[in-house]
XYZ file of C-alpha atoms in Angstrom:
630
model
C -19.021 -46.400 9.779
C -20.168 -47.312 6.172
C -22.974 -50.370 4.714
C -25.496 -48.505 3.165
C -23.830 -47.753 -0.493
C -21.025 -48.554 -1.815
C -18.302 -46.251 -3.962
C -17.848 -47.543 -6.782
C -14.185 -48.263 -5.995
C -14.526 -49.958 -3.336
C -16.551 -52.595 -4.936
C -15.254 -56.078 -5.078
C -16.399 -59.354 -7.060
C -15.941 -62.525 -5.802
C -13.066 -63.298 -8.000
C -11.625 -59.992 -6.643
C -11.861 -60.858 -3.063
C -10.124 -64.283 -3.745
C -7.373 -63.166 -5.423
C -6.969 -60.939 -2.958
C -7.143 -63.681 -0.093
C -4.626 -65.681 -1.573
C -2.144 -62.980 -1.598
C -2.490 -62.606 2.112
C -2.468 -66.441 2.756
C 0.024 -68.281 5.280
C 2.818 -67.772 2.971
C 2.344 -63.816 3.244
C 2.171 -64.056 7.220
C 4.581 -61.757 8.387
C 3.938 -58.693 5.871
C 1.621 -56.569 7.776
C 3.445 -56.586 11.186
C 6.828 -55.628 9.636
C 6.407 -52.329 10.235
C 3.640 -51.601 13.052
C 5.338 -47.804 13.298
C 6.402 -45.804 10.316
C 9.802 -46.543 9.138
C 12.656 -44.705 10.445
C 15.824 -44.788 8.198
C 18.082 -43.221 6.165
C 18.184 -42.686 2.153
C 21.087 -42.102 -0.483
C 19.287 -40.505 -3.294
C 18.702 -36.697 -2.037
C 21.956 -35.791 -1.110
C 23.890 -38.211 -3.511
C 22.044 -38.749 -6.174
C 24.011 -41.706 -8.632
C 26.946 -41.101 -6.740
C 27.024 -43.822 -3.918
C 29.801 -45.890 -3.176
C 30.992 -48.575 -0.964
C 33.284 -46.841 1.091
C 30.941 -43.559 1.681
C 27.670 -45.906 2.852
C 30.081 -47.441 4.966
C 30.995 -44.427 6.350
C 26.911 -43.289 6.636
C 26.701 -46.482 8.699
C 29.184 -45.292 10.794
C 27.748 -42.188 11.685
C 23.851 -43.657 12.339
C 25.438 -45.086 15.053
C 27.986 -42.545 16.501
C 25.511 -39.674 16.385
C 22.704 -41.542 18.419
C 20.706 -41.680 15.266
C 20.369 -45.715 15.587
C 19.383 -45.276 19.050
C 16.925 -42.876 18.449
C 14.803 -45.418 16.126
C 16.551 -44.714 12.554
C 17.806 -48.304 11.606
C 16.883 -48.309 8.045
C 20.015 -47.760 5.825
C 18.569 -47.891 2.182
C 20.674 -47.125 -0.829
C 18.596 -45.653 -4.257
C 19.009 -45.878 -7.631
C 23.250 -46.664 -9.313
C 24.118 -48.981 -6.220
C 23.515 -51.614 -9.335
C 25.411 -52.744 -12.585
C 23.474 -52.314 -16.009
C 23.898 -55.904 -16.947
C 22.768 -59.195 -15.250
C 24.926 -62.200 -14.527
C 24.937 -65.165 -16.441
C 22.208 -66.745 -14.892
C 19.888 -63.648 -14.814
C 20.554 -62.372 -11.881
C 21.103 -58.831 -10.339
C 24.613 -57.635 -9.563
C 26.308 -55.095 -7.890
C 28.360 -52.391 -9.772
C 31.702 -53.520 -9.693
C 33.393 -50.468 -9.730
C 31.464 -48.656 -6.656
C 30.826 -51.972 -4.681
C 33.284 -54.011 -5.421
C 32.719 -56.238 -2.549
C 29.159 -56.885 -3.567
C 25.385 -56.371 -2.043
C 25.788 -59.241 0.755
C 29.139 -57.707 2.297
C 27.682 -54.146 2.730
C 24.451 -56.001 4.140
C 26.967 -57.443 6.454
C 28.721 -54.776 7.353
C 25.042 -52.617 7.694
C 23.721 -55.468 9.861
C 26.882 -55.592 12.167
C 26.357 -51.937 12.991
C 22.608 -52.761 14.448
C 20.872 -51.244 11.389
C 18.622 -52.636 8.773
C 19.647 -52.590 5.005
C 17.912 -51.675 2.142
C 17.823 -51.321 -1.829
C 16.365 -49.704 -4.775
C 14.484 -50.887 -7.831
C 12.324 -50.640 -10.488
C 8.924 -52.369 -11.872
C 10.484 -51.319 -15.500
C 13.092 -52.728 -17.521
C 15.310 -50.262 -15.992
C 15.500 -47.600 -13.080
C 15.010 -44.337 -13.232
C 18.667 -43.198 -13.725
C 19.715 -46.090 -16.459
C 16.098 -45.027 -18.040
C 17.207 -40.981 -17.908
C 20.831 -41.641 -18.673
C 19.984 -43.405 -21.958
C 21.824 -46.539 -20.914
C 21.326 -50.030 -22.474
C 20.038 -51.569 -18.933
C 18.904 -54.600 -17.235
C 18.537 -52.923 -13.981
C 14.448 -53.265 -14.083
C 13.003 -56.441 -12.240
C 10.352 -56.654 -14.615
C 9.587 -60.507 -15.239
C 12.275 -61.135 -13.030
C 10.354 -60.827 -9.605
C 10.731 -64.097 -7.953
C 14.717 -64.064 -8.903
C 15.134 -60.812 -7.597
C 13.045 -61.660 -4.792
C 15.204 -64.273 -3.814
C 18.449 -62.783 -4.500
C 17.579 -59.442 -1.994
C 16.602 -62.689 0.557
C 19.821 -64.432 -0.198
C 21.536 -60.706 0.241
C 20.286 -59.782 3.229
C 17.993 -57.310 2.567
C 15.188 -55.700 4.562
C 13.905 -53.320 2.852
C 13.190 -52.926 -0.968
C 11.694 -49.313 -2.960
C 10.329 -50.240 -6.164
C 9.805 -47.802 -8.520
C 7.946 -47.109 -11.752
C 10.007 -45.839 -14.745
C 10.730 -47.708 -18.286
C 7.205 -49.146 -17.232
C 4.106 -49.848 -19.212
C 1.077 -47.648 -17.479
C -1.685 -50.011 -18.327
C -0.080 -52.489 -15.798
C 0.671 -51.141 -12.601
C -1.068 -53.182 -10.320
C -0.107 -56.598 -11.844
C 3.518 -55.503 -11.373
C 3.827 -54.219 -8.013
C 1.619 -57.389 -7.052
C 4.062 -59.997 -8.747
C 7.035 -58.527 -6.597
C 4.715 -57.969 -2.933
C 3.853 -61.675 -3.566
C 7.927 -62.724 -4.562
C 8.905 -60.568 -2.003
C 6.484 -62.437 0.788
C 7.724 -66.016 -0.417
C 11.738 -65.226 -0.672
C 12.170 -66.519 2.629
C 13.187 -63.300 4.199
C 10.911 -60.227 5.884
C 11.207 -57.569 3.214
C 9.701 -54.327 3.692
C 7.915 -53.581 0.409
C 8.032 -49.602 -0.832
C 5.937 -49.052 -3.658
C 7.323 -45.587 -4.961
C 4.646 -44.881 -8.114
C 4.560 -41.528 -7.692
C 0.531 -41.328 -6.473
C -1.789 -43.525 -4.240
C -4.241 -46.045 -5.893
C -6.346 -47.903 -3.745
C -4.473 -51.394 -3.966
C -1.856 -50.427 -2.469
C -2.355 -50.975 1.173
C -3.325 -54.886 0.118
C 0.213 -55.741 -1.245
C 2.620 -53.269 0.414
C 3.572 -51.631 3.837
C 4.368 -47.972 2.190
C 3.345 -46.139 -0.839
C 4.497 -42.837 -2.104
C 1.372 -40.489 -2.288
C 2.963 -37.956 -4.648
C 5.071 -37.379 -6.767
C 9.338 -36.770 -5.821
C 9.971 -34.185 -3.142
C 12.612 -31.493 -3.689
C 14.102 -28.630 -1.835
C 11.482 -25.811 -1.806
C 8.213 -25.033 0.176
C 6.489 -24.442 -2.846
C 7.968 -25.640 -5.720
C 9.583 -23.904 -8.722
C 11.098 -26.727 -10.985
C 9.440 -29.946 -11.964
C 9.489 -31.475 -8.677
C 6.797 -30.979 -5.899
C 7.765 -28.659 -2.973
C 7.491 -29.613 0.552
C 4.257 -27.742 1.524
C 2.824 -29.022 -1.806
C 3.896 -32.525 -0.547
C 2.106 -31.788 2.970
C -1.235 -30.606 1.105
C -1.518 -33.860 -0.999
C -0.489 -36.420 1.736
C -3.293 -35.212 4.138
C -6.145 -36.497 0.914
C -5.335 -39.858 2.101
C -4.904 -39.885 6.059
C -7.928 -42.606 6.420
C -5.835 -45.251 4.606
C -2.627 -45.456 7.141
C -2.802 -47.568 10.192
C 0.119 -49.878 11.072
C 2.036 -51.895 9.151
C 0.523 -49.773 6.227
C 1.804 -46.168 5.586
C 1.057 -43.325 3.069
C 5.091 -42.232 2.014
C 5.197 -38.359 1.451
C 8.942 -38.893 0.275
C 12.271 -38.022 2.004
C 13.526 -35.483 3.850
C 14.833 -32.439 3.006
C 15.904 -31.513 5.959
C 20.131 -31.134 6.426
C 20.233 -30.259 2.701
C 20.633 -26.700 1.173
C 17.306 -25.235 -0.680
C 15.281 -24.538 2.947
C 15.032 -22.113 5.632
C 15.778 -23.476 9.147
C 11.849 -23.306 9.980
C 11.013 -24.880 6.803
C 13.208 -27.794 8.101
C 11.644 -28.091 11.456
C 8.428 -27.569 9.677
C 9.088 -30.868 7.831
C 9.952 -32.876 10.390
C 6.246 -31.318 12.289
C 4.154 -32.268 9.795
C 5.994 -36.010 9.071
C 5.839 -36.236 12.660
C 1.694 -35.484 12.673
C 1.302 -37.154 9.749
C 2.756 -40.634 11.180
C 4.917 -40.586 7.944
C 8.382 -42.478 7.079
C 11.339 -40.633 7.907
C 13.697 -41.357 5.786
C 16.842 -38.775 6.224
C 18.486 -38.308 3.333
C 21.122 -35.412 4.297
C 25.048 -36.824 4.424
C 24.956 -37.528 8.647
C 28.477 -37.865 8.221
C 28.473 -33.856 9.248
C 25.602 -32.400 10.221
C 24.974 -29.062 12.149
C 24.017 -29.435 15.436
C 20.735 -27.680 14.707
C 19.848 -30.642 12.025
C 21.049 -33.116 14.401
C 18.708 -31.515 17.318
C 15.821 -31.570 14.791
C 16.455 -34.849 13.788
C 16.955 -36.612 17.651
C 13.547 -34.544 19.154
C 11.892 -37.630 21.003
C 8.868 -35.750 21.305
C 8.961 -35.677 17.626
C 9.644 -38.740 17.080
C 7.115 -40.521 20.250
C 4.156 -38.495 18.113
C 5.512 -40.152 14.928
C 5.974 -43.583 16.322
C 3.184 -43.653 18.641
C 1.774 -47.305 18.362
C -2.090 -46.049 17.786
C -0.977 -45.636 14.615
C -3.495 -42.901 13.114
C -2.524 -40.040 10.792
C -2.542 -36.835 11.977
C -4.776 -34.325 9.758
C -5.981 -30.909 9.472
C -9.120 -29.652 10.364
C -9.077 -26.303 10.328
C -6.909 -23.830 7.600
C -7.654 -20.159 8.453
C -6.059 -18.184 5.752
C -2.997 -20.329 5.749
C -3.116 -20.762 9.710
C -3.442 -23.962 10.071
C -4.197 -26.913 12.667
C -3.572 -30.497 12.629
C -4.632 -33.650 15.239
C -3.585 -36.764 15.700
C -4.415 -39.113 18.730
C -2.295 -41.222 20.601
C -2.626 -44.384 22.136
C -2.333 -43.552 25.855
C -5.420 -41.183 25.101
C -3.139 -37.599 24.794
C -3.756 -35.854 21.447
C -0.677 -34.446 19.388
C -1.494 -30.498 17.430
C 0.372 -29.271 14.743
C 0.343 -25.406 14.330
C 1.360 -24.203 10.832
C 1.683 -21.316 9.226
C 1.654 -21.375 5.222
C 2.164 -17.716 5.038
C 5.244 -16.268 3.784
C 5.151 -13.574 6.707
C 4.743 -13.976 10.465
C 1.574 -15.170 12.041
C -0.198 -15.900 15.493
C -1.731 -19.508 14.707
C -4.496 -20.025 17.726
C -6.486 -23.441 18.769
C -8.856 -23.651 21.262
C -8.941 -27.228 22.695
C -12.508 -27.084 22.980
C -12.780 -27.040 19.181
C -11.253 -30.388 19.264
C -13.029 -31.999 21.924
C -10.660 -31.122 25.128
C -12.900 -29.546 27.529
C -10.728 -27.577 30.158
C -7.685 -26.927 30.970
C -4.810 -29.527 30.478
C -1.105 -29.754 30.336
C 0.533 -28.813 26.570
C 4.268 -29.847 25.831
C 6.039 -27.773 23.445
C 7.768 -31.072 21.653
C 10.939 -27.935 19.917
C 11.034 -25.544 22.820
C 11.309 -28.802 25.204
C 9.058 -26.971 27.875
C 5.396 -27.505 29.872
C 3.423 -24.658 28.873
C 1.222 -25.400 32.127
C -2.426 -26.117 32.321
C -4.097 -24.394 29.598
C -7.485 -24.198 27.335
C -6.490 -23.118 24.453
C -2.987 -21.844 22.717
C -1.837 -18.701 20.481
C 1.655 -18.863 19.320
C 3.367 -16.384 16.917
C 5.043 -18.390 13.783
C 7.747 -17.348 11.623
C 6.822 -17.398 7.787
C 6.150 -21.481 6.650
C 6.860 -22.110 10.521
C 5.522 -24.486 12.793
C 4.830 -25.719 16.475
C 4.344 -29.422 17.891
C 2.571 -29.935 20.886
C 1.037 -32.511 22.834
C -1.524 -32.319 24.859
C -1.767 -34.234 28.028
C -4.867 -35.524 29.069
C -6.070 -36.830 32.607
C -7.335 -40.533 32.367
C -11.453 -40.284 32.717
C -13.117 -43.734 32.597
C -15.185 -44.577 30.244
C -18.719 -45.168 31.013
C -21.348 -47.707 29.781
C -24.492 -45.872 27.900
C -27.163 -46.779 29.701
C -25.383 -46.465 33.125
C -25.093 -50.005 34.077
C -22.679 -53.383 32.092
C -25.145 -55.166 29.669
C -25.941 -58.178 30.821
C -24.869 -61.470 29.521
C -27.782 -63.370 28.690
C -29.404 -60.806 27.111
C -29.329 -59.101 23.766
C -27.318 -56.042 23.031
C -28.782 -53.423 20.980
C -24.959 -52.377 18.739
C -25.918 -48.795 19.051
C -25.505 -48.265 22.513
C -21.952 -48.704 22.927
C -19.695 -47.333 25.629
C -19.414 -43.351 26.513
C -15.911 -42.308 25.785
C -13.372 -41.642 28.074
C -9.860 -40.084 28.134
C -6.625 -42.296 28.205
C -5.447 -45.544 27.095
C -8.086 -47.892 27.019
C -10.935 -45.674 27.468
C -11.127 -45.350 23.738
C -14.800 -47.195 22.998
C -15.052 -46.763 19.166
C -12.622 -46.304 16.119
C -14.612 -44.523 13.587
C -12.338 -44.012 10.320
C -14.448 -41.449 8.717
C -15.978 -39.077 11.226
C -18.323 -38.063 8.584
C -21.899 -39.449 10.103
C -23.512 -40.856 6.727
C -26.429 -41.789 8.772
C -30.169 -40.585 9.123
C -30.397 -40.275 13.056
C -29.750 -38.241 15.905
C -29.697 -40.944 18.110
C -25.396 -40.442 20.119
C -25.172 -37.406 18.094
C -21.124 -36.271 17.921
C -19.869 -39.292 17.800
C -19.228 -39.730 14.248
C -20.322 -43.318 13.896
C -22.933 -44.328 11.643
C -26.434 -44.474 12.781
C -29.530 -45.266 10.917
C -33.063 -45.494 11.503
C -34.686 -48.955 10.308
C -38.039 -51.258 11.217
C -36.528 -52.599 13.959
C -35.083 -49.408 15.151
C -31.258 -48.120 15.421
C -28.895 -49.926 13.562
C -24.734 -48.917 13.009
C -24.218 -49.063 9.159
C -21.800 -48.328 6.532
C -18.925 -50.315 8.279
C -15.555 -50.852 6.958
C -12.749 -52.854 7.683
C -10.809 -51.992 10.773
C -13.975 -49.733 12.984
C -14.822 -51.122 16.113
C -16.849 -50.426 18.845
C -17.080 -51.315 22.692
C -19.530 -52.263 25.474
C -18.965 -53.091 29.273
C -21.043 -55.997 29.720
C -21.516 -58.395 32.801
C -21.372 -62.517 32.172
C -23.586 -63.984 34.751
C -21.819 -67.512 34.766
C -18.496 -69.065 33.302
C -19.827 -71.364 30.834
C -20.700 -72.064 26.989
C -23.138 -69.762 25.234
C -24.419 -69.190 21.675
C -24.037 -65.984 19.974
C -26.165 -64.592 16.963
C -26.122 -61.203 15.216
C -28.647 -59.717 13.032
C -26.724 -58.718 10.079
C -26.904 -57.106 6.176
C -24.981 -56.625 3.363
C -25.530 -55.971 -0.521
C -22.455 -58.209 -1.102
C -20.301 -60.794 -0.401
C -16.960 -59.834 1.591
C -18.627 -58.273 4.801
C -17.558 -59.984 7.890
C -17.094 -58.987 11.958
C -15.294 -60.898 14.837
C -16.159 -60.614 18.312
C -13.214 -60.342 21.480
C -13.452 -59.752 24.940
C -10.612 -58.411 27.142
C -8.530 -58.079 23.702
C -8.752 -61.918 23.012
C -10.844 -63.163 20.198
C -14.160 -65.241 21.393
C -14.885 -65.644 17.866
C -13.250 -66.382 14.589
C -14.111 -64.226 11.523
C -17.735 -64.101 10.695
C -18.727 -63.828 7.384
C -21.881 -61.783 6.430
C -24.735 -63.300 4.363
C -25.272 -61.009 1.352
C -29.215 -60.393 0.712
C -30.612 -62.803 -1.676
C -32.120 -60.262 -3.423
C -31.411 -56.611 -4.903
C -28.313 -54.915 -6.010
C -26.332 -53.193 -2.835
C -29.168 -54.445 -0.467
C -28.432 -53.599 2.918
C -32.428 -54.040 4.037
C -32.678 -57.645 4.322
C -31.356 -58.959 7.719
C -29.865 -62.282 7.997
C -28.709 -64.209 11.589
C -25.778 -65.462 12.033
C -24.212 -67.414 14.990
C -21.469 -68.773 16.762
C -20.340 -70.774 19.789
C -18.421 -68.835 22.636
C -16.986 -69.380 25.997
C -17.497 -66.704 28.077
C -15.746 -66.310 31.888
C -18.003 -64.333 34.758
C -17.765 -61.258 35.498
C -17.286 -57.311 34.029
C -15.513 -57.186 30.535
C -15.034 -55.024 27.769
C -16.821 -56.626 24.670
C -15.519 -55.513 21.046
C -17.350 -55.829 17.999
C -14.722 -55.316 15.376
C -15.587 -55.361 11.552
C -12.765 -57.305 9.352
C -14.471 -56.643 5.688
C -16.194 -54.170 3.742
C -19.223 -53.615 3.995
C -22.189 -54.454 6.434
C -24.839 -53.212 8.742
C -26.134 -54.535 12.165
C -28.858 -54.521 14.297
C -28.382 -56.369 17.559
C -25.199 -59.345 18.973
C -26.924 -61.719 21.231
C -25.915 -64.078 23.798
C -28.189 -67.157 25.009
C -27.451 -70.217 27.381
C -29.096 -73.727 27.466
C -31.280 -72.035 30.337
C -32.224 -69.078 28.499
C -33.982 -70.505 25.557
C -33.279 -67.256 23.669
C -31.409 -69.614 20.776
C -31.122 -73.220 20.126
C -27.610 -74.708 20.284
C -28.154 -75.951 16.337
C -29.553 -73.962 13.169
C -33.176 -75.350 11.914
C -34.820 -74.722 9.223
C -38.995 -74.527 8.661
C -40.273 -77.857 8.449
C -42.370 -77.161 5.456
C -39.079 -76.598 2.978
C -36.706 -79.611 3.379
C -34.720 -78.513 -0.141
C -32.040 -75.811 0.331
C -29.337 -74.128 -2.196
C -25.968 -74.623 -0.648
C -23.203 -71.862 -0.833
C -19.265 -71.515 0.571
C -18.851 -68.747 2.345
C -17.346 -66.412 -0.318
C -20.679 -66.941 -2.608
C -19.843 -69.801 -4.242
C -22.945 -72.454 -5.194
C -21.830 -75.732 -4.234
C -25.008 -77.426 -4.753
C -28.426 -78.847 -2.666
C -29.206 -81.080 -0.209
C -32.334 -82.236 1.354
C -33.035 -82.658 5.218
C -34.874 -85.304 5.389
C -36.040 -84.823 9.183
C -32.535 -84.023 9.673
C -30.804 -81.083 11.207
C -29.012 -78.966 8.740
C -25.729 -79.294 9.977
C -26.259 -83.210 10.176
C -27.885 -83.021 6.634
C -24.611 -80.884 5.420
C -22.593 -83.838 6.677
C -24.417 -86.690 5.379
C -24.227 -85.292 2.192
C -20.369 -85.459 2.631
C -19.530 -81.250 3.004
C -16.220 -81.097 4.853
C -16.035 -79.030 8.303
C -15.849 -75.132 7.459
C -18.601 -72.168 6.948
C -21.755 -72.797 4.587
C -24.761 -70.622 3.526
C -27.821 -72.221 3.029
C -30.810 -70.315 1.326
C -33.924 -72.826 0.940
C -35.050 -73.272 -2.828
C -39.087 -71.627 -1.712
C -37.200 -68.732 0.256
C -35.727 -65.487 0.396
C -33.897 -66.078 3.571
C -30.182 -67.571 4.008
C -28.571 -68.850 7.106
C -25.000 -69.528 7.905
C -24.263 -73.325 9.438
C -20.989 -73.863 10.640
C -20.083 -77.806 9.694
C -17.328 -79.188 12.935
């Protein structure tokens, strides 16, 4: 987990963060659950190119359905660049090429949607796309300054999914335009998939968009020798970014290649291994309309495709790469782990894992997900691979429960020290930490192997460095159903840390925000409380501490009742300061108010601050408390 310094790009200023929170305010609600697996679909532009028509998508609509290929999860039908004319209409507005959809956008939406499939469209951030830009045409095609008409047209369409690309585009404004059409596409009235295809990642993507291409275009070699990247080459730079995905959110290696000419048969399975590891779109983009029965076996694997669509939603990623022998995990939401085996060679090799290298102790039961067989209990694996071949396998762990740390559920009263959460299990729900960079940044050996961030401090071991989306998990025991208070000892150097608390999967909390220390640049040594009201039910549960923004530390959660005296039910302040600096919860100064033998909460309200989050810092002090005004 991360806190204790920041990179330098992950930095943000105040005025950052709320730009950032208005873009994913109630108007934006729907974005990040569109797509909670990767996409599965279908694309024009590798096998056609420019050349698209009515009649032939038609006929591609056809043929998702007849071959089983809807069925089987691909219901995105997404036409690429051409499917558009080069002027607008009268009023501005994008058209349809008259000559090779003459019926226009919304009747081959119709027609799409009538088949059970999703539709989608191509365009560009530029004044025009890429083939109007390369074909020297005088084009409107780009949606530059046009966003929120375009927007609204694709909504008025039917579309559901929208590629946006980057050509005829000025360089120096990138993020501006891709975040004018994520925030058109979110208020068009329709759920829009948003594609940002730019060729390489930057780190603001994942705010505005639910896919991003990673590299640049794909094209029918392992290694490439033209201007376009080959697949392998493709492969290599995806697995930089495997952190970022998680769902609704996905890193876009680019299409398939597989069904087209330019590849080996094992280079084709290969693809479909590593986009299936990799929890990757698949977009097909072969004409389905006749396929060999080899593609359409590659294509229909639901081993393949359970690994890619597994709900957990992690990216596979290599971890070891032995002279081009290579091995890849991902895990799995029911607690089984999916393995890659590739080999980059160009001759025939025996990859090998041992399962103890990647924390299966023991034997277990492997399925092969292309020979469609049980390879029986087993420890480890050695399988011979073809040159630039590949195997998928899944390994199927027993469920072991998970156990608490010290033995016995923390109890509830009582104060819970953050580092001693559960001891992993095996299986769904035995899971008791997501760590998203298993690099421990930390300075103790205190639950060595777990990855997670541990750091010695004054008051002992504390979990630092967190970022947004790590959790972790205790089994704790509530003496009595009833109201308690909660307070955590917290840190951060800035201003958009924050943590909610759930129990059972249902928030007990809302989102928290953490205090940044009053003094020092990046300060994660000066501890601040902060509290909130909770109602707790009796009994065993699983408690989850899950952190929501970048970046804090903490020490300790507690839990108090009126007859446990360990908190008071209101925040008060010494009695010797009664003047206090009063800021919103994003930083802001708001202004001072006095107590006055008042409570601070009461003193908040007399001096007419609305209900909502403060932070308080007295004028004679260093520390700052967080009041919640009801």
């Amino acid at each position: 987990m991360f806190g204790l310094k920041k990179k330098d790009g992950c930095k943000l200023g105040v005025l950052a963060t709320l730009a950032l929170a208005g873009l994913a305010g109630s108007a934006f609600a729907s974005a990040d659950t569109l797509v909670l697996t990767p996409p599965l679909g279908w694309n024009s532009w590798n096998v056609f190119h420019e050349n698209i028509n009515e009649k032939q998508i038609q006929e591609i609509a056809d043929a998702m359905v007849s071959s089983g290929l809807r069925d089987a999860g691909y219901v995105f039908l997404n036409l690429d660049d051409n499917w558009m004319d080069t002027k607008r209409d009268a009023q501005g507005n994008l058209q349809n090429n008259p000559k090779t959809f003459p019926s226009g956008m919304k009747a081959i939406a119709d027609y799409v949607h009538k088949k059970g499939l999703k539709f989608g469209l191509y365009g560009d951030r530029g004044k025009r796309t890429c083939h109007h830009y390369n074909s020297k045409w005088d084009s409107q095609s780009g949606s530059n300054g046009h966003e929120e008409q375009d927007a609204k047209k694709l909504a008025e369409w039917g579309v559901d999914y929208w590629k946006y690309d980057n050509c005829d585009s000025d360089p120096n404004t990138q993020e501006k335009d891709y975040t004018a059409m994520s925030k058109a596409l979110r208020n068009s009235g329709r759920d829009i998939v948003f594609s940002i295809c730019m060729w390489e990642y930057k780190e603001w993507m994942p705010k505005i968009a639910n896919l991003w291409r990673t590299t640049f275009d794909i094209g029918p070699e392992w290694i490439s020798t033209s201007w376009y990247r080959g697949v392998y080459e493709i492969i290599d730079a995806n697995n930089k970014y495997w952190q970022i995905a998680k769902p609704g959110h996905w890193n876009d290696p680019d299409m398939l290649e597989v069904g087209n000419r330019g590849l080996s048969y094992e280079e084709q399975r290969s693809q479909m291994t590593m986009w299936s590891i990799m929890a990757a779109p698949i977009m097909i983009s072969s004409d389905v309309r006749n396929m060999s029965n080899e593609t359409k076996e590659l294509y229909l694997n639901k081993d393949m495709i359970a690994i890619n669509q597994d709900s957990l939603g992690v990216q596979g990623h290599r971890i070891s790469d032995k002279q081009g022998k290579q091995v890849w995990t991902k895990p799995l939401k029911n607690g089984d782990i999916a393995v890659a085996l590739l080999n980059n060679n160009g001759s025939t090799q025996t990859v090998e894992c041992d399962f103890k290298d990647i924390g299966v102790e023991g034997e277990v039961e492997v399925r092969d997900a292309w020979k469609k067989k049980d390879l029986g209990p087993v420890s480890r694996v050695s399988i011979e691979l073809p040159a630039h071949g590949s195997a998928l396998l899944r390994l199927i762990l027993k469920p072991v429960p998970r156990e608490p740390f010290k033995g016995k559920a923390l109890a509830i009263p009582g104060k819970i020290e953050v580092e001693d959460f559960d001891i992993n299990g095996v299986g769904e729900g035995n899971t008791t930490y997501n760590e998203l960079d298993t690099e421990n940044h930390g300075d103790s050996d205190y639950r060595k192997g777990t990855g997670v961030d541990l750091y010695k401090k004054a008051t002992g071991v504390i979990v630092g460095y967190n970022q947004a989306g790590e959790w972790l998990e205790y089994t704790v025991n509530v003496a009595e159903t009833g109201k308690y208070t909660m307070k955590a000892a917290v840190a951060s150097g800035g201003t958009t840390g924050s943590f909610k608390l759930s129990m059972d999967g249902k928030d007990i909390t809302e989102e928290i925000a953490v205090p940044a220390a009053a003094e020092g640049e990046n300060n994660f040594d000066e501890y601040n409380e902060v509290e909130a009201k909770v109602e707790l039910t009796k009994g065993e549960h699983i408690l989850r501490f899950t952190v929501t923004g970048d970046w804090m530390d903490i020490d300790w959660i507690e839990f108090s009742d009126e007859k446990t005296g360990l908190a008071k039910t209101r925040l008060t302040m010494p009695e010797s300061v009664n003047t206090y600096n009063v800021f919103s919860a994003t930083g802001k100064h708001l202004g001072r108010v006095n107590l006055n033998g008042a409570s601070m909460v009461q003193a908040l309200e007399n001096a007419g601050y609305a209900r909502g989050i403060y932070m308080v810092r007295s004028v004679e002090g260093k520390q700052i408390h967080r009041v919640n005004v009801r």
